[in-house]
């Protein structure tokens, strides 16, 4: 065995492979270097060469497509070598959306356990048979439903699927007994007028996380009947904000988004019903704001059976009326964790949302549910995660915090532990901790 072969074996003993194809900038630089060498030829010779070509081909000589072909060939050889060495962990990262091609041996690699694809795409008829793969992460992907079916059918041992900033499909059906964890992080909004929706059918799923900005993606949980842990901390934007981002004309009147918010309330009510059997539940600020509107509209908040509840709230926006309304619908909670973030946010609310939140702020919580108690709540932990000076938040934000703390202390009949803490030290400018 040569020294070169020995060093390559050592390189793959860790069973890890990270492939980062050349960026567009690298490709352009290499093309420019080639052109520079050509430009060193005498001008008379260059003119003569170009004169022998058809006009269309003469213009095309500004790009040498064979630099790209060489890199793709190198990537293919690298993947083939990884298959030969029975690699287990692969990260494939590209910065363009050109079709991701691989040798057939990689598509049927039986040693793969963890695979991350970032900003790539692959053909619909790609051969996929990763029989040992347990974790698959796809980031910045445009996927069709055929892609999803092909992937899931080719990964029979898959346990965890993470989709980050993806788009293109409207149905995600998971029938595998082994796939227990699904993470949907953000949505890649397309500049079109189509109705963005996603149905999730996963009857054997146990852990579900939906987070990040979903824009107008109406994500509907159809069947998640085996859930043990659910995390719903995503944000949906008002239809007017979306049209503004797409540089479209929009009506600033309140009536223009009333029907849209009615649709979102129905969606939230249905999804909360679907996750009501989860023993651990995490919800975010956007949910509490919608729950505030629930109560003013006379809609019932589905009763939750969760025992461990986490609320991720933004101190500048969260509404106590929505928070307490959800707590009232969670009589089995034993542990309550509240993470309050005071980081400045540039997110704005439309007039329709602000009207309801303002009404909620004026409600006396003590008199609203004077006879209600938390019969099982034993532990409460409130953590303030601040990224800004608290001076501007003290009078407004902390007033809400104290009201919530007072409410919990009075209503938790079997409370054993109450912790209130901040992750921030004192501000050097205003000396407020």
PDB file of C-alpha atoms in Angstrom, residues 101-273:
ATOM      1  CA  UNK A 101     -25.900  14.164  -8.785  1.00  0.00           C
ATOM      2  CA  UNK A 102     -24.104  11.256  -7.235  1.00  0.00           C
ATOM      3  CA  UNK A 103     -22.780   7.893  -8.382  1.00  0.00           C
ATOM      4  CA  UNK A 104     -25.290   5.068  -8.138  1.00  0.00           C
ATOM      5  CA  UNK A 105     -23.173   3.446  -5.444  1.00  0.00           C
ATOM      6  CA  UNK A 106     -23.773   6.428  -3.131  1.00  0.00           C
ATOM      7  CA  UNK A 107     -27.539   6.306  -3.641  1.00  0.00           C
ATOM      8  CA  UNK A 108     -27.469   2.700  -2.426  1.00  0.00           C
ATOM      9  CA  UNK A 109     -24.804   3.159   0.268  1.00  0.00           C
ATOM     10  CA  UNK A 110     -25.716   0.765   3.095  1.00  0.00           C
ATOM     11  CA  UNK A 111     -23.314   2.219   5.684  1.00  0.00           C
ATOM     12  CA  UNK A 112     -24.844   5.731   5.902  1.00  0.00           C
ATOM     13  CA  UNK A 113     -26.327   6.599   9.301  1.00  0.00           C
ATOM     14  CA  UNK A 114     -26.486  10.416   9.329  1.00  0.00           C
ATOM     15  CA  UNK A 115     -26.891  12.539   6.197  1.00  0.00           C
ATOM     16  CA  UNK A 116     -27.203  16.336   5.849  1.00  0.00           C
ATOM     17  CA  UNK A 117     -27.988  18.018   2.534  1.00  0.00           C
ATOM     18  CA  UNK A 118     -27.778  21.813   2.508  1.00  0.00           C
ATOM     19  CA  UNK A 119     -28.985  23.954  -0.417  1.00  0.00           C
ATOM     20  CA  UNK A 120     -29.107  21.168  -2.959  1.00  0.00           C
ATOM     21  CA  UNK A 121     -31.705  19.391  -5.029  1.00  0.00           C
ATOM     22  CA  UNK A 122     -31.853  16.049  -6.730  1.00  0.00           C
ATOM     23  CA  UNK A 123     -33.684  14.545  -9.644  1.00  0.00           C
ATOM     24  CA  UNK A 124     -37.084  12.958  -9.178  1.00  0.00           C
ATOM     25  CA  UNK A 125     -35.876   9.580 -10.452  1.00  0.00           C
ATOM     26  CA  UNK A 126     -32.769   9.462  -8.258  1.00  0.00           C
ATOM     27  CA  UNK A 127     -32.090   5.967  -6.907  1.00  0.00           C
ATOM     28  CA  UNK A 128     -32.287   6.059  -3.097  1.00  0.00           C
ATOM     29  CA  UNK A 129     -31.702   3.001  -0.912  1.00  0.00           C
ATOM     30  CA  UNK A 130     -30.123   4.146   2.349  1.00  0.00           C
ATOM     31  CA  UNK A 131     -31.194   1.151   4.373  1.00  0.00           C
ATOM     32  CA  UNK A 132     -29.174   2.032   7.503  1.00  0.00           C
ATOM     33  CA  UNK A 133     -29.878   5.784   7.534  1.00  0.00           C
ATOM     34  CA  UNK A 134     -31.299   6.974  10.858  1.00  0.00           C
ATOM     35  CA  UNK A 135     -31.087  10.769  10.591  1.00  0.00           C
ATOM     36  CA  UNK A 136     -31.771  12.920   7.510  1.00  0.00           C
ATOM     37  CA  UNK A 137     -31.569  16.718   7.399  1.00  0.00           C
ATOM     38  CA  UNK A 138     -32.609  18.761   4.375  1.00  0.00           C
ATOM     39  CA  UNK A 139     -32.027  22.531   4.419  1.00  0.00           C
ATOM     40  CA  UNK A 140     -32.926  25.101   1.735  1.00  0.00           C
ATOM     41  CA  UNK A 141     -34.702  22.557  -0.440  1.00  0.00           C
ATOM     42  CA  UNK A 142     -37.457  22.711  -3.010  1.00  0.00           C
ATOM     43  CA  UNK A 143     -39.130  19.308  -2.771  1.00  0.00           C
ATOM     44  CA  UNK A 144     -42.049  17.787  -4.606  1.00  0.00           C
ATOM     45  CA  UNK A 145     -44.329  15.187  -3.074  1.00  0.00           C
ATOM     46  CA  UNK A 146     -42.687  12.597  -5.331  1.00  0.00           C
ATOM     47  CA  UNK A 147     -39.333  13.515  -3.774  1.00  0.00           C
ATOM     48  CA  UNK A 148     -40.781  12.977  -0.295  1.00  0.00           C
ATOM     49  CA  UNK A 149     -42.237   9.580  -1.208  1.00  0.00           C
ATOM     50  CA  UNK A 150     -38.971   8.512  -2.823  1.00  0.00           C
ATOM     51  CA  UNK A 151     -36.930   9.560   0.188  1.00  0.00           C
ATOM     52  CA  UNK A 152     -39.121   7.943   2.819  1.00  0.00           C
ATOM     53  CA  UNK A 153     -39.502   4.696   0.896  1.00  0.00           C
ATOM     54  CA  UNK A 154     -35.726   4.507   0.392  1.00  0.00           C
ATOM     55  CA  UNK A 155     -34.921   5.035   4.095  1.00  0.00           C
ATOM     56  CA  UNK A 156     -36.738   2.241   5.982  1.00  0.00           C
ATOM     57  CA  UNK A 157     -34.650   2.695   9.169  1.00  0.00           C
ATOM     58  CA  UNK A 158     -35.084   6.473   9.390  1.00  0.00           C
ATOM     59  CA  UNK A 159     -35.758   7.715  12.940  1.00  0.00           C
ATOM     60  CA  UNK A 160     -35.338  11.498  12.629  1.00  0.00           C
ATOM     61  CA  UNK A 161     -36.305  13.794   9.759  1.00  0.00           C
ATOM     62  CA  UNK A 162     -35.488  17.523   9.829  1.00  0.00           C
ATOM     63  CA  UNK A 163     -36.772  19.875   7.142  1.00  0.00           C
ATOM     64  CA  UNK A 164     -35.365  23.389   7.414  1.00  0.00           C
ATOM     65  CA  UNK A 165     -36.519  26.180   5.085  1.00  0.00           C
ATOM     66  CA  UNK A 166     -38.161  23.844   2.620  1.00  0.00           C
ATOM     67  CA  UNK A 167     -41.060  24.287   0.201  1.00  0.00           C
ATOM     68  CA  UNK A 168     -42.769  22.714  -2.782  1.00  0.00           C
ATOM     69  CA  UNK A 169     -44.901  19.963  -1.248  1.00  0.00           C
ATOM     70  CA  UNK A 170     -48.328  20.117   0.393  1.00  0.00           C
ATOM     71  CA  UNK A 171     -48.569  16.674   1.961  1.00  0.00           C
ATOM     72  CA  UNK A 172     -46.181  14.853   4.278  1.00  0.00           C
ATOM     73  CA  UNK A 173     -47.316  11.323   4.993  1.00  0.00           C
ATOM     74  CA  UNK A 174     -45.170   9.190   7.282  1.00  0.00           C
ATOM     75  CA  UNK A 175     -46.312   5.612   7.847  1.00  0.00           C
ATOM     76  CA  UNK A 176     -43.061   4.192   9.197  1.00  0.00           C
ATOM     77  CA  UNK A 177     -43.115   2.721  12.699  1.00  0.00           C
ATOM     78  CA  UNK A 178     -39.465   3.724  13.171  1.00  0.00           C
ATOM     79  CA  UNK A 179     -39.615   7.420  12.252  1.00  0.00           C
ATOM     80  CA  UNK A 180     -40.390   9.001  15.633  1.00  0.00           C
ATOM     81  CA  UNK A 181     -39.057  12.569  15.332  1.00  0.00           C
ATOM     82  CA  UNK A 182     -40.016  15.267  12.845  1.00  0.00           C
ATOM     83  CA  UNK A 183     -38.624  18.811  12.905  1.00  0.00           C
ATOM     84  CA  UNK A 184     -40.027  21.443  10.567  1.00  0.00           C
ATOM     85  CA  UNK A 185     -37.994  24.629  10.904  1.00  0.00           C
ATOM     86  CA  UNK A 186     -39.145  27.581   8.850  1.00  0.00           C
ATOM     87  CA  UNK A 187     -40.626  27.778   5.387  1.00  0.00           C
ATOM     88  CA  UNK A 188     -39.139  28.940   2.126  1.00  0.00           C
ATOM     89  CA  UNK A 189     -41.666  31.392   0.708  1.00  0.00           C
ATOM     90  CA  UNK A 190     -42.044  31.415  -3.063  1.00  0.00           C
ATOM     91  CA  UNK A 191     -42.880  34.575  -4.980  1.00  0.00           C
ATOM     92  CA  UNK A 192     -46.198  33.355  -6.321  1.00  0.00           C
ATOM     93  CA  UNK A 193     -49.898  33.596  -5.538  1.00  0.00           C
ATOM     94  CA  UNK A 194     -50.475  29.924  -4.745  1.00  0.00           C
ATOM     95  CA  UNK A 195     -52.100  28.879  -1.487  1.00  0.00           C
ATOM     96  CA  UNK A 196     -49.314  27.517   0.695  1.00  0.00           C
ATOM     97  CA  UNK A 197     -50.563  24.650   2.840  1.00  0.00           C
ATOM     98  CA  UNK A 198     -49.154  21.480   4.350  1.00  0.00           C
ATOM     99  CA  UNK A 199     -50.928  18.437   5.761  1.00  0.00           C
ATOM    100  CA  UNK A 200     -48.993  16.180   8.130  1.00  0.00           C
ATOM    101  CA  UNK A 201     -50.140  12.569   8.488  1.00  0.00           C
ATOM    102  CA  UNK A 202     -47.849  10.719  10.886  1.00  0.00           C
ATOM    103  CA  UNK A 203     -49.786   8.332  13.169  1.00  0.00           C
ATOM    104  CA  UNK A 204     -46.646   6.818  14.756  1.00  0.00           C
ATOM    105  CA  UNK A 205     -44.741  10.054  15.324  1.00  0.00           C
ATOM    106  CA  UNK A 206     -43.772  10.728  18.952  1.00  0.00           C
ATOM    107  CA  UNK A 207     -41.808  13.995  18.795  1.00  0.00           C
ATOM    108  CA  UNK A 208     -42.857  16.960  16.689  1.00  0.00           C
ATOM    109  CA  UNK A 209     -41.290  20.410  16.418  1.00  0.00           C
ATOM    110  CA  UNK A 210     -42.610  23.192  14.176  1.00  0.00           C
ATOM    111  CA  UNK A 211     -40.663  26.426  14.604  1.00  0.00           C
ATOM    112  CA  UNK A 212     -39.397  29.530  12.835  1.00  0.00           C
ATOM    113  CA  UNK A 213     -41.199  31.799  10.380  1.00  0.00           C
ATOM    114  CA  UNK A 214     -43.760  29.943   8.291  1.00  0.00           C
ATOM    115  CA  UNK A 215     -45.042  33.107   6.583  1.00  0.00           C
ATOM    116  CA  UNK A 216     -48.436  32.014   5.211  1.00  0.00           C
ATOM    117  CA  UNK A 217     -47.887  28.243   5.363  1.00  0.00           C
ATOM    118  CA  UNK A 218     -51.071  26.793   6.802  1.00  0.00           C
ATOM    119  CA  UNK A 219     -49.707  23.676   8.478  1.00  0.00           C
ATOM    120  CA  UNK A 220     -52.491  21.280   9.457  1.00  0.00           C
ATOM    121  CA  UNK A 221     -51.950  18.276  11.694  1.00  0.00           C
ATOM    122  CA  UNK A 222     -54.218  15.563  10.314  1.00  0.00           C
ATOM    123  CA  UNK A 223     -53.072  12.543  12.332  1.00  0.00           C
ATOM    124  CA  UNK A 224     -50.398  12.715  15.039  1.00  0.00           C
ATOM    125  CA  UNK A 225     -52.212  10.482  17.480  1.00  0.00           C
ATOM    126  CA  UNK A 226     -49.081   8.955  19.081  1.00  0.00           C
ATOM    127  CA  UNK A 227     -47.392  12.243  20.039  1.00  0.00           C
ATOM    128  CA  UNK A 228     -45.592  12.389  23.371  1.00  0.00           C
ATOM    129  CA  UNK A 229     -43.795  15.694  22.862  1.00  0.00           C
ATOM    130  CA  UNK A 230     -44.926  18.644  20.737  1.00  0.00           C
ATOM    131  CA  UNK A 231     -43.191  21.997  20.226  1.00  0.00           C
ATOM    132  CA  UNK A 232     -45.227  24.648  18.376  1.00  0.00           C
ATOM    133  CA  UNK A 233     -43.231  27.877  18.439  1.00  0.00           C
ATOM    134  CA  UNK A 234     -43.650  28.983  14.826  1.00  0.00           C
ATOM    135  CA  UNK A 235     -44.881  32.367  13.630  1.00  0.00           C
ATOM    136  CA  UNK A 236     -47.410  33.122  10.918  1.00  0.00           C
ATOM    137  CA  UNK A 237     -47.605  36.567   9.369  1.00  0.00           C
ATOM    138  CA  UNK A 238     -50.597  38.695   8.540  1.00  0.00           C
ATOM    139  CA  UNK A 239     -51.530  38.480   4.870  1.00  0.00           C
ATOM    140  CA  UNK A 240     -50.852  42.204   4.512  1.00  0.00           C
ATOM    141  CA  UNK A 241     -47.275  41.797   5.760  1.00  0.00           C
ATOM    142  CA  UNK A 242     -46.675  39.013   3.256  1.00  0.00           C
ATOM    143  CA  UNK A 243     -47.991  41.073   0.361  1.00  0.00           C
ATOM    144  CA  UNK A 244     -45.809  43.960   1.473  1.00  0.00           C
ATOM    145  CA  UNK A 245     -42.701  41.744   1.446  1.00  0.00           C
ATOM    146  CA  UNK A 246     -43.601  40.559  -2.048  1.00  0.00           C
ATOM    147  CA  UNK A 247     -43.896  44.205  -3.152  1.00  0.00           C
ATOM    148  CA  UNK A 248     -47.574  43.785  -3.911  1.00  0.00           C
ATOM    149  CA  UNK A 249     -50.294  46.389  -3.475  1.00  0.00           C
ATOM    150  CA  UNK A 250     -52.357  45.828  -0.343  1.00  0.00           C
ATOM    151  CA  UNK A 251     -55.287  47.423   1.413  1.00  0.00           C
ATOM    152  CA  UNK A 252     -54.386  48.833   4.811  1.00  0.00           C
ATOM    153  CA  UNK A 253     -57.965  48.638   6.077  1.00  0.00           C
ATOM    154  CA  UNK A 254     -58.726  46.247   8.916  1.00  0.00           C
ATOM    155  CA  UNK A 255     -61.312  44.336   6.893  1.00  0.00           C
ATOM    156  CA  UNK A 256     -58.673  43.159   4.434  1.00  0.00           C
ATOM    157  CA  UNK A 257     -57.241  40.585   6.861  1.00  0.00           C
ATOM    158  CA  UNK A 258     -60.278  39.677   9.017  1.00  0.00           C
ATOM    159  CA  UNK A 259     -61.073  36.523   7.023  1.00  0.00           C
ATOM    160  CA  UNK A 260     -57.407  35.513   7.018  1.00  0.00           C
ATOM    161  CA  UNK A 261     -57.197  35.686  10.816  1.00  0.00           C
ATOM    162  CA  UNK A 262     -60.442  33.744  11.124  1.00  0.00           C
ATOM    163  CA  UNK A 263     -58.810  30.973   9.084  1.00  0.00           C
ATOM    164  CA  UNK A 264     -55.754  31.020  11.359  1.00  0.00           C
ATOM    165  CA  UNK A 265     -57.901  30.775  14.497  1.00  0.00           C
ATOM    166  CA  UNK A 266     -59.654  27.711  13.111  1.00  0.00           C
ATOM    167  CA  UNK A 267     -56.288  26.196  12.193  1.00  0.00           C
ATOM    168  CA  UNK A 268     -54.843  26.778  15.679  1.00  0.00           C
ATOM    169  CA  UNK A 269     -57.925  25.339  17.359  1.00  0.00           C
ATOM    170  CA  UNK A 270     -57.723  22.190  15.243  1.00  0.00           C
ATOM    171  CA  UNK A 271     -53.975  21.745  15.783  1.00  0.00           C
ATOM    172  CA  UNK A 272     -54.249  22.188  19.550  1.00  0.00           C
ATOM    173  CA  UNK A 273     -56.893  19.492  19.551  1.00  0.00           C
TER     174      UNK A 273
END
